[in-house]
Short mmCIF file of C-alpha atoms in Angstrom, two decimals:
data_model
loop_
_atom_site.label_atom_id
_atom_site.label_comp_id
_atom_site.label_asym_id
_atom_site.label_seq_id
_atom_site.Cartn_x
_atom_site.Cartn_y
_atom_site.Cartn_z
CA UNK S 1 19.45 -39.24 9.11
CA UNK S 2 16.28 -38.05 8.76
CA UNK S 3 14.32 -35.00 10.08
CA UNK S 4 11.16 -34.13 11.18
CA UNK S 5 11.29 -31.30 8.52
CA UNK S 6 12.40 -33.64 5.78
CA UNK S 7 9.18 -35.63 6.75
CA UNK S 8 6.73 -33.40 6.45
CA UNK S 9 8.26 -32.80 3.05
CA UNK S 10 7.92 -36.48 2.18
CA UNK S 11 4.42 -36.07 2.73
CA UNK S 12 2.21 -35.51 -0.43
CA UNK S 13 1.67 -31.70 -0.68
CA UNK S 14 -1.42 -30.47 0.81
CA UNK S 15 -3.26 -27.07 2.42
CA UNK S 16 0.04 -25.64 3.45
CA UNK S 17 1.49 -25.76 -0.18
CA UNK S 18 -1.71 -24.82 -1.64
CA UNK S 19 -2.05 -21.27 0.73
CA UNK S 20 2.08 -21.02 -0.21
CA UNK S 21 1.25 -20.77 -4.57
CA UNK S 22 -1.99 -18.76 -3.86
CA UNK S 23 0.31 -16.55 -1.49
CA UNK S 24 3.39 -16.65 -4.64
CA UNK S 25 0.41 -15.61 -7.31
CA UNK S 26 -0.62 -12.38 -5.17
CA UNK S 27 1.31 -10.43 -8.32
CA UNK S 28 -1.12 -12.25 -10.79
CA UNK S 29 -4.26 -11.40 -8.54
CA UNK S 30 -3.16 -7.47 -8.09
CA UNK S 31 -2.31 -7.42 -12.12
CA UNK S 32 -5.92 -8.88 -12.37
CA UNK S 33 -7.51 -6.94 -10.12
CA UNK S 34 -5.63 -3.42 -11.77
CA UNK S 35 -6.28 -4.01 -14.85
CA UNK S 36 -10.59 -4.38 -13.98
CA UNK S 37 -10.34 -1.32 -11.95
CA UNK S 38 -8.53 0.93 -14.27
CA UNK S 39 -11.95 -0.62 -17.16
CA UNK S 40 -14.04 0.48 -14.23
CA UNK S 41 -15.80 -2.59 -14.81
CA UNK S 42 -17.36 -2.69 -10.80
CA UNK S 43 -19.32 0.43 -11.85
CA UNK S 44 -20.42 -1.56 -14.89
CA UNK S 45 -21.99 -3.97 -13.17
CA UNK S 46 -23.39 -1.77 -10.37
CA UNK S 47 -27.35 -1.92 -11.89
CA UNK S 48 -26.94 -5.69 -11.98
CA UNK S 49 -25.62 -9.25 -13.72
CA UNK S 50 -23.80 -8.23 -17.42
CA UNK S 51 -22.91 -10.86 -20.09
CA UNK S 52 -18.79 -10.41 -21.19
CA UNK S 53 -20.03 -9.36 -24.31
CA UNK S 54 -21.54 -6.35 -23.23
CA UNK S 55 -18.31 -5.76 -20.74
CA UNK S 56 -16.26 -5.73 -23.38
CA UNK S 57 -17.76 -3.49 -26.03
CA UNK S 58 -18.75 -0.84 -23.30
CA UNK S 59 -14.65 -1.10 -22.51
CA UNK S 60 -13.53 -1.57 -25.87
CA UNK S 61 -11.30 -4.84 -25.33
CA UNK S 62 -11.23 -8.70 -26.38
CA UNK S 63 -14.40 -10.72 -24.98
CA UNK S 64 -12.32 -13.73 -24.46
CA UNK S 65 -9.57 -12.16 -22.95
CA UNK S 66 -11.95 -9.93 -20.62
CA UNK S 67 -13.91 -13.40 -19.75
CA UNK S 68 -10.47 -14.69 -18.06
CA UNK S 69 -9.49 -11.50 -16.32
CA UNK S 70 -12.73 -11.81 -14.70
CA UNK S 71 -12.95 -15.80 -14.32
CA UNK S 72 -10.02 -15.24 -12.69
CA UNK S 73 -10.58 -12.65 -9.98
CA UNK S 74 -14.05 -14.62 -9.20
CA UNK S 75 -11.91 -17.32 -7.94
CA UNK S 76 -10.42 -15.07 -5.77
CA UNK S 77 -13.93 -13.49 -4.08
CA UNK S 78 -13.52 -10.14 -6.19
CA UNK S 79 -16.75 -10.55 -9.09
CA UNK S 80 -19.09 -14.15 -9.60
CA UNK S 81 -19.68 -15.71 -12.83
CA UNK S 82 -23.36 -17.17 -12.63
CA UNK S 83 -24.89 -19.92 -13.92
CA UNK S 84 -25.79 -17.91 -17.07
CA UNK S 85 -22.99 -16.84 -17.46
CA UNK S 86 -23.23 -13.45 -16.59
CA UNK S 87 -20.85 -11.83 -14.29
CA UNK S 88 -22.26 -9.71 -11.19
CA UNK S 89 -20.59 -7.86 -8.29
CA UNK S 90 -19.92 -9.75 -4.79
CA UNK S 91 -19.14 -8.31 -1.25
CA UNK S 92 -15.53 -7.32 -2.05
CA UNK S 93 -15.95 -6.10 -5.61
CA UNK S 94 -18.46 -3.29 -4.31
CA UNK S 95 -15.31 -1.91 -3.02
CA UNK S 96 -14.18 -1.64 -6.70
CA UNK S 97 -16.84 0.64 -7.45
CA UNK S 98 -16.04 4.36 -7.84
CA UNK S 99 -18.63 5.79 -5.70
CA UNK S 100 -18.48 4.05 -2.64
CA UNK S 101 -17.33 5.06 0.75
CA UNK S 102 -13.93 3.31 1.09
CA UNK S 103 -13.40 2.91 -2.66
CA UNK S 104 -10.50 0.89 -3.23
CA UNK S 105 -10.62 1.28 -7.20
CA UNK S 106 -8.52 3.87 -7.46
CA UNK S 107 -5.78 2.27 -5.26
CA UNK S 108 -6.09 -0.66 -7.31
CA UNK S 109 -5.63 1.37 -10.64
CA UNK S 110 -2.96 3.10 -9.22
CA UNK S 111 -0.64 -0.46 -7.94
CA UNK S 112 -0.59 -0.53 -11.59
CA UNK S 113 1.41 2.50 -12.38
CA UNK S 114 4.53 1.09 -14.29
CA UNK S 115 7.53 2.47 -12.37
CA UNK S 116 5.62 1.39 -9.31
CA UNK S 117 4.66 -2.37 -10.76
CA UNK S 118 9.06 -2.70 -11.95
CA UNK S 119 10.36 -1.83 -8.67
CA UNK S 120 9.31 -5.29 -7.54
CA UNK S 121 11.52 -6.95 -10.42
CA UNK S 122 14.53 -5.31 -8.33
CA UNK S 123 13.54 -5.74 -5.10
CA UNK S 124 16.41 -8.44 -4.77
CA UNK S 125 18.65 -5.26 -5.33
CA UNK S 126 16.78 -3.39 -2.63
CA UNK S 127 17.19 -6.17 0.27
CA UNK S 128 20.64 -6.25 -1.03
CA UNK S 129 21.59 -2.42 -1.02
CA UNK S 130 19.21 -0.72 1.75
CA UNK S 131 18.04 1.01 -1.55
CA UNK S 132 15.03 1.71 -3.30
CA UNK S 133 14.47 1.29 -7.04
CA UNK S 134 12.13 3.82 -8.26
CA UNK S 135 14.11 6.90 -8.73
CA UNK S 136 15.89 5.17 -11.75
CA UNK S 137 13.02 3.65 -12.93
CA UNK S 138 12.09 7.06 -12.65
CA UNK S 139 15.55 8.94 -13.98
CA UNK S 140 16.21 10.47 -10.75
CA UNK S 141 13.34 11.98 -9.43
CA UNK S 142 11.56 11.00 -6.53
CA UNK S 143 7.68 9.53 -6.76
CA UNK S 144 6.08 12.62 -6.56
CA UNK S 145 8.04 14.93 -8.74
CA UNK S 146 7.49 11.99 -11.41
CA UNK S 147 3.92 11.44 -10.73
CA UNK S 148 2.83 15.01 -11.36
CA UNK S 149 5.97 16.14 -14.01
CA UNK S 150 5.16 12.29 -16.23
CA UNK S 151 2.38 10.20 -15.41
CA UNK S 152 -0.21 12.43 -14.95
CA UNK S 153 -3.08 9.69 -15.43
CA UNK S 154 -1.50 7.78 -12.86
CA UNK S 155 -1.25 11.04 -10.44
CA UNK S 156 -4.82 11.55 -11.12
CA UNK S 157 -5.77 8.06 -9.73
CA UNK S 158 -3.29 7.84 -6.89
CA UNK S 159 -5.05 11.46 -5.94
CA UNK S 160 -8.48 9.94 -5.90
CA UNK S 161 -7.19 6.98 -3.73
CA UNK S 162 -5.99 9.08 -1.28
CA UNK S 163 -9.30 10.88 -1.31
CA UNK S 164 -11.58 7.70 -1.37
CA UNK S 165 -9.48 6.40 1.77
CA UNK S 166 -9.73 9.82 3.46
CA UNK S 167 -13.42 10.22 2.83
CA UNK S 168 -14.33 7.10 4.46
CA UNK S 169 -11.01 7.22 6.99
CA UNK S 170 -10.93 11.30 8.08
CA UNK S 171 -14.39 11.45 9.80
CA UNK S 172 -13.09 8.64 11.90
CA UNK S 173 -10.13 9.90 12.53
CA UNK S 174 -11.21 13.37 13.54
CA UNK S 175 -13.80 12.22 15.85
CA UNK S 176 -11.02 9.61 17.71
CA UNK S 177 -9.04 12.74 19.32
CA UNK S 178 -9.73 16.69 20.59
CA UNK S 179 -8.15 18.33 17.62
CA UNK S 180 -10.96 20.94 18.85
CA UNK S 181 -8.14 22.26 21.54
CA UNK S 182 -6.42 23.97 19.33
CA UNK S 183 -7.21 26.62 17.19
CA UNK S 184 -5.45 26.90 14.07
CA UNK S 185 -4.51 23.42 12.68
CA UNK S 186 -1.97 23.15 9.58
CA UNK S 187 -2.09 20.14 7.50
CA UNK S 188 0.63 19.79 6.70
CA UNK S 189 0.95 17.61 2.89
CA UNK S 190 -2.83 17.54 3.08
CA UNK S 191 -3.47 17.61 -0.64
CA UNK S 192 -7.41 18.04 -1.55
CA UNK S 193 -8.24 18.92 2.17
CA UNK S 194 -10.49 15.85 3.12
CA UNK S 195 -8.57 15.29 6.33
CA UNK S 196 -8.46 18.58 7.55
CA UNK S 197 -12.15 19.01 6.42
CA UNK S 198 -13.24 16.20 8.84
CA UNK S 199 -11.08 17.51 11.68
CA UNK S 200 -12.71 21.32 11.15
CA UNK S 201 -16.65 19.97 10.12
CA UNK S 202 -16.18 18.15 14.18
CA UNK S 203 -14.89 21.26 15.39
CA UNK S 204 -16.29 24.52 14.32
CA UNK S 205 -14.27 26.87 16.40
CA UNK S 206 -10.81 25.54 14.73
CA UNK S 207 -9.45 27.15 11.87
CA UNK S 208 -6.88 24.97 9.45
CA UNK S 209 -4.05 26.08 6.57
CA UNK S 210 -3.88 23.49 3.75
CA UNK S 211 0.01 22.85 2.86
CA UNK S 212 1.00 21.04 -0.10
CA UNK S 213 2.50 21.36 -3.49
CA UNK S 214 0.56 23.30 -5.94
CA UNK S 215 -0.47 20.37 -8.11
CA UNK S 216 -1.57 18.88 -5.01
CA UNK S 217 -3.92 21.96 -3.78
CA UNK S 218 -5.07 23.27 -6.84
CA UNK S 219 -7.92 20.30 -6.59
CA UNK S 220 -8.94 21.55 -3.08
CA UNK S 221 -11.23 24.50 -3.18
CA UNK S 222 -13.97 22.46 -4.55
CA UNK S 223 -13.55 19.97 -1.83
CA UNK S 224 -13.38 22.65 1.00
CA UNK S 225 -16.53 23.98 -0.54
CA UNK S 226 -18.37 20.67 -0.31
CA UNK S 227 -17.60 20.21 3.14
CA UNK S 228 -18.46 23.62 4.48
CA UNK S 229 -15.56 24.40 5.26
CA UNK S 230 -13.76 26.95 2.77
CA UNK S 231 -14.13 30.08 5.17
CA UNK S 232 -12.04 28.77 7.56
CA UNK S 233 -9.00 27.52 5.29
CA UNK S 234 -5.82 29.45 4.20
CA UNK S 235 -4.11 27.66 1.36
CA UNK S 236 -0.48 27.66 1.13
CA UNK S 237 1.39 26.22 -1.60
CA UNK S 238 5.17 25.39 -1.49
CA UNK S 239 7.25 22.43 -0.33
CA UNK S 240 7.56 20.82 3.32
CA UNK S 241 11.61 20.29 2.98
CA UNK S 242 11.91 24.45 2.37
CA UNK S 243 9.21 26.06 4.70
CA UNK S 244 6.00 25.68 6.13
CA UNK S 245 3.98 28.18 7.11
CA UNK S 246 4.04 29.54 10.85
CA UNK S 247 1.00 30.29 13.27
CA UNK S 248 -0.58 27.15 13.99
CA UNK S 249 -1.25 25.38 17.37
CA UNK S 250 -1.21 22.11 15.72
CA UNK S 251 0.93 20.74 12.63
CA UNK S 252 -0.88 17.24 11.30
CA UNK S 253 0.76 14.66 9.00
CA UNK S 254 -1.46 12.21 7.68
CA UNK S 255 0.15 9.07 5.89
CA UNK S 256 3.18 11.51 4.88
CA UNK S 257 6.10 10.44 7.10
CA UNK S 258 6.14 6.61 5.50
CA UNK S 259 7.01 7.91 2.35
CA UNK S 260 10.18 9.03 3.14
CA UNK S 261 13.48 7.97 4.99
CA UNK S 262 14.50 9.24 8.25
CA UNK S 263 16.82 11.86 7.08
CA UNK S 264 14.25 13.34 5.06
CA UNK S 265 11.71 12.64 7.58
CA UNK S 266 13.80 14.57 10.09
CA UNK S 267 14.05 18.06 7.66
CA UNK S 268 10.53 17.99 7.51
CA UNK S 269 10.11 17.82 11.20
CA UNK S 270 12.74 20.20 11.64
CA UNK S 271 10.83 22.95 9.15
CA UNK S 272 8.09 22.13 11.75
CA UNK S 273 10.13 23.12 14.13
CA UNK S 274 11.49 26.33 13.17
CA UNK S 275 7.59 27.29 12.41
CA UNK S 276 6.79 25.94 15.75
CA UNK S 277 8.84 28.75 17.13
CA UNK S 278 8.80 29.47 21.53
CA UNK S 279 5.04 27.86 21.45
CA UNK S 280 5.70 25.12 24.06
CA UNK S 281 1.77 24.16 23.74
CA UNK S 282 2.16 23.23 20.17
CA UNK S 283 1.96 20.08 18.90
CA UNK S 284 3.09 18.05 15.80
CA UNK S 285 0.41 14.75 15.15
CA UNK S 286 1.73 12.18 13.13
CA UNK S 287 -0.99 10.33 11.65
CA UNK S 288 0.61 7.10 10.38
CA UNK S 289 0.78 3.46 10.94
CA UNK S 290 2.62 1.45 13.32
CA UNK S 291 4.51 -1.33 13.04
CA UNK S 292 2.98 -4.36 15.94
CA UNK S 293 5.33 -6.78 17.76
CA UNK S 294 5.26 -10.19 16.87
CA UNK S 295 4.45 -12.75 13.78
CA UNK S 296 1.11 -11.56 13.85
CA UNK S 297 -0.44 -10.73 10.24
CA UNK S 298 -0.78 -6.81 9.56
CA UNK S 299 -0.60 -5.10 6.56
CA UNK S 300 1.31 -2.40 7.79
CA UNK S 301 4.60 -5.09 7.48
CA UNK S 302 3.78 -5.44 4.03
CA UNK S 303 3.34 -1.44 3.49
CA UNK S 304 6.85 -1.45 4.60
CA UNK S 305 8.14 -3.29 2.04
CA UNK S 306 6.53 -1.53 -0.80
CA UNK S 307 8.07 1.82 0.81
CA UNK S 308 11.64 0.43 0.94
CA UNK S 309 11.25 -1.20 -2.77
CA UNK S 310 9.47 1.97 -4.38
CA UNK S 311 10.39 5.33 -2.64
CA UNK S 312 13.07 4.65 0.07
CA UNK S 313 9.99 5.17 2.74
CA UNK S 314 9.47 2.85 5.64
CA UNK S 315 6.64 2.14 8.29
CA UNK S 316 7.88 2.11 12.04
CA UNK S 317 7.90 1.06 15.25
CA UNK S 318 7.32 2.49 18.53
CA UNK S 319 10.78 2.79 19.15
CA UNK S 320 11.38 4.11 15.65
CA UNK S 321 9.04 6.82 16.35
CA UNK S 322 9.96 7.80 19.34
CA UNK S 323 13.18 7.99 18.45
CA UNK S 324 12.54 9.73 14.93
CA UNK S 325 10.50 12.76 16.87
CA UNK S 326 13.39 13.01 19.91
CA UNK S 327 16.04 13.77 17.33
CA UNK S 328 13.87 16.74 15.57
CA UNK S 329 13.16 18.62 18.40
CA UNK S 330 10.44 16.72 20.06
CA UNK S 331 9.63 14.42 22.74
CA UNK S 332 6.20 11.80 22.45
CA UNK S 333 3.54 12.53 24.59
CA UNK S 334 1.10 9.69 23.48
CA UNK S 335 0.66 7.50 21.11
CA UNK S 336 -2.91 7.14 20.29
CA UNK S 337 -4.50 4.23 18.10
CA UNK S 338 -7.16 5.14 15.87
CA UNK S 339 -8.86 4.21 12.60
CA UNK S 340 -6.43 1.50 11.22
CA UNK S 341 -4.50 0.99 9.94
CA UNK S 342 -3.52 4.44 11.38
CA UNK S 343 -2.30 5.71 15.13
CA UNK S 344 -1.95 9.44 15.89
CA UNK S 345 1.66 10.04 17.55
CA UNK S 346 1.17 12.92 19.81
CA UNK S 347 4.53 15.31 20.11
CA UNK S 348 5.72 18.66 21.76
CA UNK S 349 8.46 20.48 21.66
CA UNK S 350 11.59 20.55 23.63
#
């Protein structure tokens, strides 16, 4: 007996296979794509068409080999080879440049990071377990303790691509929601300051506390500085599953929640808390994504499966949320969609 199935695979392969091997090669076209960005080769090319010759003795590496790393990620949009063979930048490779709003180079660079790149060789083990493989890739320690304590190139780019994103992200962010009614704002894992920078440049009257680890805030005064903004912030070093610092109206969390698992997720809340104190107009906004209904594309589903594979993080749901918040000591006021792929969830205490 045959199916309807097993005749459409009796068919000679066509657009539906094709978009399946491009889709199986997405490893092959991040590798690509990582190893350009980390050469910096977009910036390169940023004063016009370059032969691969002079690519690859400005980046010291093998003409030919450089020729189909970047033959390559032409085919897929990112760089064009021209007629004379010279390669110049296209619509999508501007975003591999390092000084563009909503730089993606350093991201890029980053995906590369090797404990990061082998969790995906185990991610059979993951679906498997509920568990994630990078603390032993990473003997033990969690992403950020290794990122900072043994791969400090790697920390250096993953800083920048959280700082290219908030750059071009914050601003947007800020002006999306009246942060202005309160008047002390802690951000809370806000590492150079850009986000809370945007929220206090929109509203002068607000004062902010920048929380992170030390690594994370030592980068920040220059940043403040830029932004005007240095008067008005108190930095705090220290971690968010001991203490965090007491006296704000308003706690933010920008991308920090997906990172880690609901238990840990729930401590940090709960430090919140405590800080929070008898202050029933308080407020704790997540800033993070989440998750749609439906088949829909969104790359939110596929963040999700880079948390679970690399750090034991996840993205979530409405209900996930709303349930996360209720069992730290909070109930959801609103949820609020903003820049994407980013929502603010709005939360008091109880």
């Amino acid at each position: 007996m045959t199916t309807s199935t097993d005749h459409v695979l009796e068919q000679d392969p066509g657009e539906e296979q094709q978009e399946l091997l491009m889709m199986l090669a997405g490893k092959w076209v991040a590798g690509t794509l990582n190893v350009l960005a980390r050469l910096g080769v977009a910036d390169l090319l940023a004063d016009g068409p370059r032969s691969v010759g002079d690519l690859a003795a400005e980046t010291h590496t093998h003409a030919p080999t450089l020729h189909r790393f970047l033959r390559a990620a032409a085919s897929v949009g990112v760089f064009a080879e021209r007629e004379d063979k010279r390669f110049e930048l296209t619509p999508k490779a501007q975003y591999l440049r390092s000084d563009v709003p909503g730089s993606l180079r350093y991201l890029a660079y980053f995906y590369g990071e090797t404990t990061v790149w082998n969790c995906w060789g185990y991610a059979f083990d993951t679906v498997r377990t509920g568990e994630p493989n990078g603390r032993r890739l990473r003997a033990g320690k969690n992403f950020f303790e290794y990122l900072e304590q043994e791969a400090p190139e790697f920390a250096a780019a993953f800083h920048k691509a959280m700082s290219a994103l908030n750059e071009s992200r914050a601003p947007k962010i800020a002006d999306s929601f009246d942060f202005g009614r309160f008047a002390r704002i802690a951000d809370i894992g806000g590492g150079q300051g850009r986000f809370l920078s945007a929220i206090l440049r929109r509203y002068p009257a607000s004062r902010g506390i920048l929380f992170d680890i030390e690594t994370a805030i030592a980068s920040a005064p220059p940043v403040l500085a830029a932004q005007g903004v240095a008067d008005r912030v108190e930095l705090v070093s220290g971690s968010f599953f001991d203490e965090v610092p007491a006296g704000a109206n308003a706690y933010t969390l920008k991308a920090v929640m997906h990172d880690w698992a609901d238990a840990e997720c729930r401590k940090v809340l709960g430090r919140i808390r405590q800080a929070i104190g008898d202050d029933a107009n308080a407020r704790v906004l997540i800033v993070d994504g989440v998750v749609p209904e439906g088949n829909a594309p969104h790359y939110i589903k596929l963040m999700d499966i880079s948390m679970a594979v690399t750090n034991g993080g996840r993205e979530r749901t409405v209900a996930d949320w709303t349930g996360l918040v209720e069992e730290s000591g909070f109930e959801v006021v609103a949820i609020h969609p903003t820049e994407p792929p980013h929502s603010i969830i709005e939360a008091r205490p109880v």
